[in-house]
Protein backbone atom coordinates (compact mmCIF):
# COMPACT_ATOMS: atom_id res chain seq x y z
CA UNK A 1 0.00 0.00 0.00
CA UNK A 2 1.35 3.42 -0.97
CA UNK A 3 1.66 6.34 1.44
CA UNK A 4 -1.30 7.91 -0.30
CA UNK A 5 -3.42 4.81 0.31
CA UNK A 6 -2.24 4.68 3.92
CA UNK A 7 -3.43 8.25 4.40
CA UNK A 8 -6.76 7.32 2.79
CA UNK A 9 -7.07 4.41 5.25
CA UNK A 10 -6.46 6.77 8.18
CA UNK A 11 -9.09 9.18 6.83
CA UNK A 12 -11.58 6.37 6.47
CA UNK A 13 -10.90 5.21 10.03
CA UNK A 14 -11.66 8.73 11.26
CA UNK A 15 -15.15 8.27 9.88
CA UNK A 16 -15.88 6.00 12.84
CA UNK A 17 -14.42 8.43 15.39
CA UNK A 18 -16.38 8.64 18.64
CA UNK A 19 -15.56 12.22 19.55
CA UNK A 20 -18.81 13.94 20.62
CA UNK A 21 -16.99 16.11 23.19
CA UNK A 22 -14.09 17.52 21.19
CA UNK A 23 -15.69 17.13 17.76
CA UNK A 24 -12.15 16.49 16.62
CA UNK A 25 -12.09 13.20 14.68
CA UNK A 26 -8.66 11.64 14.27
CA UNK A 27 -7.68 8.64 12.15
CA UNK A 28 -4.55 6.53 12.31
CA UNK A 29 -3.28 3.79 10.01
CA UNK A 30 -0.27 1.58 10.70
CA UNK A 31 1.56 -0.20 7.88
CA UNK A 32 3.57 -3.35 8.62
CA UNK A 33 6.42 -5.06 6.81
CA UNK A 34 4.10 -7.89 5.72
CA UNK A 35 1.78 -5.36 4.07
CA UNK A 36 -0.88 -5.48 6.76
CA UNK A 37 -2.71 -2.28 7.69
CA UNK A 38 -4.19 -1.71 11.15
CA UNK A 39 -6.33 1.36 11.72
CA UNK A 40 -7.66 3.21 14.72
CA UNK A 41 -9.69 6.26 15.61
CA UNK A 42 -10.17 8.31 18.75
CA UNK A 43 -12.67 7.10 21.31
CA UNK A 44 -13.84 9.64 23.89
CA UNK A 45 -15.72 9.25 27.15
CA UNK A 46 -18.18 11.29 29.21
CA UNK A 47 -15.36 11.34 31.74
CA UNK A 48 -13.31 13.52 29.41
CA UNK A 49 -9.85 12.55 30.63
CA UNK A 50 -10.40 8.94 29.61
CA UNK A 51 -10.26 9.70 25.87
CA UNK A 52 -8.22 7.27 23.79
CA UNK A 53 -6.30 8.67 20.85
CA UNK A 54 -6.49 7.18 17.36
CA UNK A 55 -2.83 6.10 17.33
CA UNK A 56 -3.14 4.41 20.72
CA UNK A 57 -6.25 2.51 19.61
CA UNK A 58 -4.44 1.36 16.45
CA UNK A 59 -1.37 0.17 18.40
CA UNK A 60 -3.57 -1.63 20.93
CA UNK A 61 -5.41 -3.38 18.09
CA UNK A 62 -2.13 -4.43 16.49
CA UNK A 63 -0.69 -5.75 19.75
CA UNK A 64 -3.95 -7.55 20.52
CA UNK A 65 -3.70 -9.16 17.07
CA UNK A 66 -0.34 -10.55 18.14
CA UNK A 67 1.86 -8.10 16.26
CA UNK A 68 5.20 -7.47 17.94
CA UNK A 69 7.11 -5.47 15.35
CA UNK A 70 7.39 -4.75 11.66
CA UNK A 71 5.94 -1.27 12.02
CA UNK A 72 7.12 0.67 8.96
CA UNK A 73 4.82 3.67 8.59
CA UNK A 74 2.05 5.52 10.38
CA UNK A 75 -0.44 7.99 8.93
CA UNK A 76 -2.39 10.34 11.19
CA UNK A 77 -5.22 12.57 10.00
CA UNK A 78 -7.18 15.26 11.81
CA UNK A 79 -10.09 17.45 10.82
CA UNK A 80 -9.17 19.71 7.88
CA UNK A 81 -11.19 22.61 9.24
CA UNK A 82 -9.36 23.05 12.55
CA UNK A 83 -6.15 24.91 13.31
CA UNK A 84 -6.04 26.24 9.77
CA UNK A 85 -5.67 22.72 8.40
CA UNK A 86 -2.17 22.33 9.86
CA UNK A 87 -0.74 18.79 9.86
CA UNK A 88 -1.62 16.90 13.04
CA UNK A 89 1.29 15.49 15.00
CA UNK A 90 0.82 12.63 17.49
CA UNK A 91 0.45 13.68 21.12
CA UNK A 92 3.24 12.82 23.53
CA UNK A 93 1.52 9.76 24.93
CA UNK A 94 0.91 8.39 21.44
CA UNK A 95 4.57 8.87 20.53
CA UNK A 96 5.49 6.71 23.50
CA UNK A 97 2.83 4.11 22.63
CA UNK A 98 4.03 3.97 19.00
CA UNK A 99 7.60 3.63 20.23
CA UNK A 100 6.72 0.44 22.11
CA UNK A 101 5.67 -1.36 18.93
CA UNK A 102 8.51 0.16 16.90
CA UNK A 103 11.23 -0.85 19.36
CA UNK A 104 9.86 -4.38 19.67
CA UNK A 105 10.66 -4.86 15.98
CA UNK A 106 13.67 -2.53 15.90
CA UNK A 107 12.16 -0.19 13.32
CA UNK A 108 11.98 3.60 13.13
CA UNK A 109 8.67 4.15 11.36
CA UNK A 110 7.93 7.09 9.12
CA UNK A 111 5.12 9.14 10.61
CA UNK A 112 2.96 10.92 8.04
CA UNK A 113 1.34 13.89 9.74
CA UNK A 114 -1.50 14.88 7.48
CA UNK A 115 -2.93 18.36 7.11
CA UNK A 116 -5.53 19.84 4.79
CA UNK A 117 -2.92 20.44 2.11
CA UNK A 118 0.45 19.48 3.55
CA UNK A 119 1.80 16.10 4.63
CA UNK A 120 4.74 16.38 7.01
CA UNK A 121 6.79 13.18 7.14
CA UNK A 122 9.20 12.47 9.95
CA UNK A 123 10.73 9.50 11.67
CA UNK A 124 9.37 8.50 15.05
CA UNK A 125 12.88 8.96 16.46
CA UNK A 126 12.67 12.64 15.50
CA UNK A 127 9.31 12.99 17.25
CA UNK A 128 10.52 11.12 20.33
CA UNK A 129 14.30 11.40 20.69
CA UNK A 130 16.12 9.44 23.39
CA UNK A 131 13.04 7.28 23.82
CA UNK A 132 12.52 5.00 26.78
CA UNK A 133 11.25 1.63 25.57
CA UNK A 134 11.36 -2.12 26.03
CA UNK A 135 15.07 -2.14 25.21
CA UNK A 136 15.71 0.24 28.12
CA UNK A 137 14.52 -2.36 30.62
CA UNK A 138 17.38 -4.61 29.54
N1 LIG B 1 -6.23 12.93 19.58
C1 LIG B 1 -5.81 11.83 18.90
O1 LIG B 1 -6.61 10.93 18.58
N2 LIG B 1 -4.50 11.72 18.60
C2 LIG B 1 -3.56 12.67 18.89
O2 LIG B 1 -2.38 12.44 18.65
C3 LIG B 1 -3.97 13.96 19.45
C4 LIG B 1 -5.35 14.02 19.98
C5 LIG B 1 -7.66 13.04 19.95
C6 LIG B 1 -7.93 12.98 21.42
C7 LIG B 1 -9.27 13.68 21.52
O3 LIG B 1 -10.30 12.75 21.27
C8 LIG B 1 -9.23 14.68 20.37
O4 LIG B 1 -8.18 14.27 19.51
C9 LIG B 1 -8.98 16.13 20.81
O5 LIG B 1 -7.84 16.19 21.61
PDB file of C-alpha atoms and ligand atoms in Angstrom:
ATOM      1  CA  UNK A   1       0.000   0.000   0.000  1.00  0.00           C
ATOM      2  CA  UNK A   2       1.350   3.417  -0.973  1.00  0.00           C
ATOM      3  CA  UNK A   3       1.664   6.338   1.442  1.00  0.00           C
ATOM      4  CA  UNK A   4      -1.302   7.914  -0.302  1.00  0.00           C
ATOM      5  CA  UNK A   5      -3.425   4.814   0.306  1.00  0.00           C
ATOM      6  CA  UNK A   6      -2.245   4.676   3.920  1.00  0.00           C
ATOM      7  CA  UNK A   7      -3.427   8.248   4.396  1.00  0.00           C
ATOM      8  CA  UNK A   8      -6.762   7.325   2.794  1.00  0.00           C
ATOM      9  CA  UNK A   9      -7.074   4.408   5.255  1.00  0.00           C
ATOM     10  CA  UNK A  10      -6.463   6.773   8.180  1.00  0.00           C
ATOM     11  CA  UNK A  11      -9.086   9.184   6.834  1.00  0.00           C
ATOM     12  CA  UNK A  12     -11.577   6.370   6.468  1.00  0.00           C
ATOM     13  CA  UNK A  13     -10.901   5.205  10.035  1.00  0.00           C
ATOM     14  CA  UNK A  14     -11.658   8.730  11.265  1.00  0.00           C
ATOM     15  CA  UNK A  15     -15.152   8.274   9.876  1.00  0.00           C
ATOM     16  CA  UNK A  16     -15.883   6.001  12.843  1.00  0.00           C
ATOM     17  CA  UNK A  17     -14.423   8.434  15.394  1.00  0.00           C
ATOM     18  CA  UNK A  18     -16.376   8.644  18.638  1.00  0.00           C
ATOM     19  CA  UNK A  19     -15.561  12.222  19.552  1.00  0.00           C
ATOM     20  CA  UNK A  20     -18.806  13.944  20.621  1.00  0.00           C
ATOM     21  CA  UNK A  21     -16.991  16.111  23.185  1.00  0.00           C
ATOM     22  CA  UNK A  22     -14.086  17.518  21.190  1.00  0.00           C
ATOM     23  CA  UNK A  23     -15.688  17.128  17.765  1.00  0.00           C
ATOM     24  CA  UNK A  24     -12.150  16.488  16.623  1.00  0.00           C
ATOM     25  CA  UNK A  25     -12.090  13.196  14.677  1.00  0.00           C
ATOM     26  CA  UNK A  26      -8.658  11.636  14.267  1.00  0.00           C
ATOM     27  CA  UNK A  27      -7.675   8.643  12.151  1.00  0.00           C
ATOM     28  CA  UNK A  28      -4.546   6.526  12.309  1.00  0.00           C
ATOM     29  CA  UNK A  29      -3.281   3.786  10.008  1.00  0.00           C
ATOM     30  CA  UNK A  30      -0.265   1.577  10.697  1.00  0.00           C
ATOM     31  CA  UNK A  31       1.560  -0.201   7.876  1.00  0.00           C
ATOM     32  CA  UNK A  32       3.568  -3.346   8.622  1.00  0.00           C
ATOM     33  CA  UNK A  33       6.423  -5.064   6.813  1.00  0.00           C
ATOM     34  CA  UNK A  34       4.102  -7.895   5.721  1.00  0.00           C
ATOM     35  CA  UNK A  35       1.782  -5.361   4.066  1.00  0.00           C
ATOM     36  CA  UNK A  36      -0.882  -5.481   6.762  1.00  0.00           C
ATOM     37  CA  UNK A  37      -2.707  -2.278   7.691  1.00  0.00           C
ATOM     38  CA  UNK A  38      -4.188  -1.715  11.146  1.00  0.00           C
ATOM     39  CA  UNK A  39      -6.335   1.361  11.716  1.00  0.00           C
ATOM     40  CA  UNK A  40      -7.660   3.214  14.722  1.00  0.00           C
ATOM     41  CA  UNK A  41      -9.694   6.258  15.612  1.00  0.00           C
ATOM     42  CA  UNK A  42     -10.167   8.308  18.745  1.00  0.00           C
ATOM     43  CA  UNK A  43     -12.666   7.101  21.315  1.00  0.00           C
ATOM     44  CA  UNK A  44     -13.839   9.638  23.888  1.00  0.00           C
ATOM     45  CA  UNK A  45     -15.721   9.252  27.149  1.00  0.00           C
ATOM     46  CA  UNK A  46     -18.182  11.295  29.213  1.00  0.00           C
ATOM     47  CA  UNK A  47     -15.362  11.338  31.740  1.00  0.00           C
ATOM     48  CA  UNK A  48     -13.306  13.523  29.407  1.00  0.00           C
ATOM     49  CA  UNK A  49      -9.851  12.553  30.626  1.00  0.00           C
ATOM     50  CA  UNK A  50     -10.396   8.938  29.608  1.00  0.00           C
ATOM     51  CA  UNK A  51     -10.256   9.698  25.869  1.00  0.00           C
ATOM     52  CA  UNK A  52      -8.221   7.268  23.787  1.00  0.00           C
ATOM     53  CA  UNK A  53      -6.299   8.671  20.850  1.00  0.00           C
ATOM     54  CA  UNK A  54      -6.490   7.180  17.362  1.00  0.00           C
ATOM     55  CA  UNK A  55      -2.829   6.100  17.331  1.00  0.00           C
ATOM     56  CA  UNK A  56      -3.138   4.409  20.721  1.00  0.00           C
ATOM     57  CA  UNK A  57      -6.246   2.515  19.607  1.00  0.00           C
ATOM     58  CA  UNK A  58      -4.435   1.359  16.450  1.00  0.00           C
ATOM     59  CA  UNK A  59      -1.374   0.172  18.397  1.00  0.00           C
ATOM     60  CA  UNK A  60      -3.572  -1.633  20.931  1.00  0.00           C
ATOM     61  CA  UNK A  61      -5.409  -3.380  18.086  1.00  0.00           C
ATOM     62  CA  UNK A  62      -2.125  -4.425  16.492  1.00  0.00           C
ATOM     63  CA  UNK A  63      -0.690  -5.753  19.750  1.00  0.00           C
ATOM     64  CA  UNK A  64      -3.947  -7.547  20.519  1.00  0.00           C
ATOM     65  CA  UNK A  65      -3.698  -9.156  17.072  1.00  0.00           C
ATOM     66  CA  UNK A  66      -0.342 -10.549  18.142  1.00  0.00           C
ATOM     67  CA  UNK A  67       1.865  -8.102  16.260  1.00  0.00           C
ATOM     68  CA  UNK A  68       5.203  -7.474  17.936  1.00  0.00           C
ATOM     69  CA  UNK A  69       7.107  -5.470  15.351  1.00  0.00           C
ATOM     70  CA  UNK A  70       7.391  -4.747  11.661  1.00  0.00           C
ATOM     71  CA  UNK A  71       5.943  -1.268  12.024  1.00  0.00           C
ATOM     72  CA  UNK A  72       7.116   0.671   8.961  1.00  0.00           C
ATOM     73  CA  UNK A  73       4.817   3.668   8.595  1.00  0.00           C
ATOM     74  CA  UNK A  74       2.046   5.519  10.378  1.00  0.00           C
ATOM     75  CA  UNK A  75      -0.445   7.995   8.930  1.00  0.00           C
ATOM     76  CA  UNK A  76      -2.385  10.345  11.193  1.00  0.00           C
ATOM     77  CA  UNK A  77      -5.220  12.569  10.001  1.00  0.00           C
ATOM     78  CA  UNK A  78      -7.180  15.259  11.815  1.00  0.00           C
ATOM     79  CA  UNK A  79     -10.090  17.447  10.817  1.00  0.00           C
ATOM     80  CA  UNK A  80      -9.169  19.706   7.885  1.00  0.00           C
ATOM     81  CA  UNK A  81     -11.194  22.609   9.241  1.00  0.00           C
ATOM     82  CA  UNK A  82      -9.362  23.052  12.548  1.00  0.00           C
ATOM     83  CA  UNK A  83      -6.145  24.912  13.308  1.00  0.00           C
ATOM     84  CA  UNK A  84      -6.037  26.238   9.774  1.00  0.00           C
ATOM     85  CA  UNK A  85      -5.670  22.718   8.396  1.00  0.00           C
ATOM     86  CA  UNK A  86      -2.170  22.334   9.861  1.00  0.00           C
ATOM     87  CA  UNK A  87      -0.741  18.789   9.859  1.00  0.00           C
ATOM     88  CA  UNK A  88      -1.616  16.896  13.036  1.00  0.00           C
ATOM     89  CA  UNK A  89       1.288  15.488  15.004  1.00  0.00           C
ATOM     90  CA  UNK A  90       0.821  12.626  17.491  1.00  0.00           C
ATOM     91  CA  UNK A  91       0.446  13.677  21.119  1.00  0.00           C
ATOM     92  CA  UNK A  92       3.244  12.822  23.534  1.00  0.00           C
ATOM     93  CA  UNK A  93       1.525   9.759  24.929  1.00  0.00           C
ATOM     94  CA  UNK A  94       0.913   8.385  21.440  1.00  0.00           C
ATOM     95  CA  UNK A  95       4.571   8.872  20.528  1.00  0.00           C
ATOM     96  CA  UNK A  96       5.485   6.707  23.496  1.00  0.00           C
ATOM     97  CA  UNK A  97       2.830   4.113  22.626  1.00  0.00           C
ATOM     98  CA  UNK A  98       4.029   3.969  18.998  1.00  0.00           C
ATOM     99  CA  UNK A  99       7.599   3.632  20.231  1.00  0.00           C
ATOM    100  CA  UNK A 100       6.720   0.440  22.111  1.00  0.00           C
ATOM    101  CA  UNK A 101       5.674  -1.364  18.932  1.00  0.00           C
ATOM    102  CA  UNK A 102       8.509   0.155  16.903  1.00  0.00           C
ATOM    103  CA  UNK A 103      11.232  -0.852  19.358  1.00  0.00           C
ATOM    104  CA  UNK A 104       9.865  -4.377  19.671  1.00  0.00           C
ATOM    105  CA  UNK A 105      10.659  -4.862  15.980  1.00  0.00           C
ATOM    106  CA  UNK A 106      13.674  -2.535  15.899  1.00  0.00           C
ATOM    107  CA  UNK A 107      12.164  -0.188  13.317  1.00  0.00           C
ATOM    108  CA  UNK A 108      11.984   3.600  13.131  1.00  0.00           C
ATOM    109  CA  UNK A 109       8.667   4.155  11.357  1.00  0.00           C
ATOM    110  CA  UNK A 110       7.928   7.090   9.118  1.00  0.00           C
ATOM    111  CA  UNK A 111       5.115   9.141  10.608  1.00  0.00           C
ATOM    112  CA  UNK A 112       2.964  10.924   8.043  1.00  0.00           C
ATOM    113  CA  UNK A 113       1.343  13.894   9.745  1.00  0.00           C
ATOM    114  CA  UNK A 114      -1.500  14.881   7.483  1.00  0.00           C
ATOM    115  CA  UNK A 115      -2.935  18.364   7.112  1.00  0.00           C
ATOM    116  CA  UNK A 116      -5.530  19.840   4.795  1.00  0.00           C
ATOM    117  CA  UNK A 117      -2.916  20.441   2.114  1.00  0.00           C
ATOM    118  CA  UNK A 118       0.448  19.482   3.548  1.00  0.00           C
ATOM    119  CA  UNK A 119       1.805  16.105   4.635  1.00  0.00           C
ATOM    120  CA  UNK A 120       4.743  16.384   7.006  1.00  0.00           C
ATOM    121  CA  UNK A 121       6.793  13.178   7.140  1.00  0.00           C
ATOM    122  CA  UNK A 122       9.204  12.474   9.951  1.00  0.00           C
ATOM    123  CA  UNK A 123      10.733   9.503  11.669  1.00  0.00           C
ATOM    124  CA  UNK A 124       9.374   8.497  15.048  1.00  0.00           C
ATOM    125  CA  UNK A 125      12.880   8.958  16.462  1.00  0.00           C
ATOM    126  CA  UNK A 126      12.671  12.643  15.504  1.00  0.00           C
ATOM    127  CA  UNK A 127       9.314  12.994  17.247  1.00  0.00           C
ATOM    128  CA  UNK A 128      10.523  11.124  20.329  1.00  0.00           C
ATOM    129  CA  UNK A 129      14.301  11.401  20.687  1.00  0.00           C
ATOM    130  CA  UNK A 130      16.121   9.439  23.390  1.00  0.00           C
ATOM    131  CA  UNK A 131      13.038   7.275  23.820  1.00  0.00           C
ATOM    132  CA  UNK A 132      12.516   4.996  26.777  1.00  0.00           C
ATOM    133  CA  UNK A 133      11.245   1.633  25.570  1.00  0.00           C
ATOM    134  CA  UNK A 134      11.361  -2.116  26.034  1.00  0.00           C
ATOM    135  CA  UNK A 135      15.068  -2.139  25.213  1.00  0.00           C
ATOM    136  CA  UNK A 136      15.709   0.243  28.119  1.00  0.00           C
ATOM    137  CA  UNK A 137      14.524  -2.362  30.616  1.00  0.00           C
ATOM    138  CA  UNK A 138      17.376  -4.608  29.543  1.00  0.00           C
TER     139      UNK A 138
HETATM  140  N1  LIG B   1      -6.231  12.927  19.578  1.00  0.00           N
HETATM  141  C1  LIG B   1      -5.809  11.826  18.899  1.00  0.00           C
HETATM  142  O1  LIG B   1      -6.607  10.927  18.582  1.00  0.00           O
HETATM  143  N2  LIG B   1      -4.502  11.720  18.596  1.00  0.00           N
HETATM  144  C2  LIG B   1      -3.563  12.673  18.886  1.00  0.00           C
HETATM  145  O2  LIG B   1      -2.379  12.442  18.651  1.00  0.00           O
HETATM  146  C3  LIG B   1      -3.971  13.962  19.446  1.00  0.00           C
HETATM  147  C4  LIG B   1      -5.349  14.018  19.982  1.00  0.00           C
HETATM  148  C5  LIG B   1      -7.658  13.038  19.949  1.00  0.00           C
HETATM  149  C6  LIG B   1      -7.930  12.979  21.423  1.00  0.00           C
HETATM  150  C7  LIG B   1      -9.272  13.683  21.519  1.00  0.00           C
HETATM  151  O3  LIG B   1     -10.297  12.747  21.266  1.00  0.00           O
HETATM  152  C8  LIG B   1      -9.232  14.683  20.373  1.00  0.00           C
HETATM  153  O4  LIG B   1      -8.183  14.268  19.514  1.00  0.00           O
HETATM  154  C9  LIG B   1      -8.977  16.125  20.812  1.00  0.00           C
HETATM  155  O5  LIG B   1      -7.845  16.189  21.609  1.00  0.00           O
END
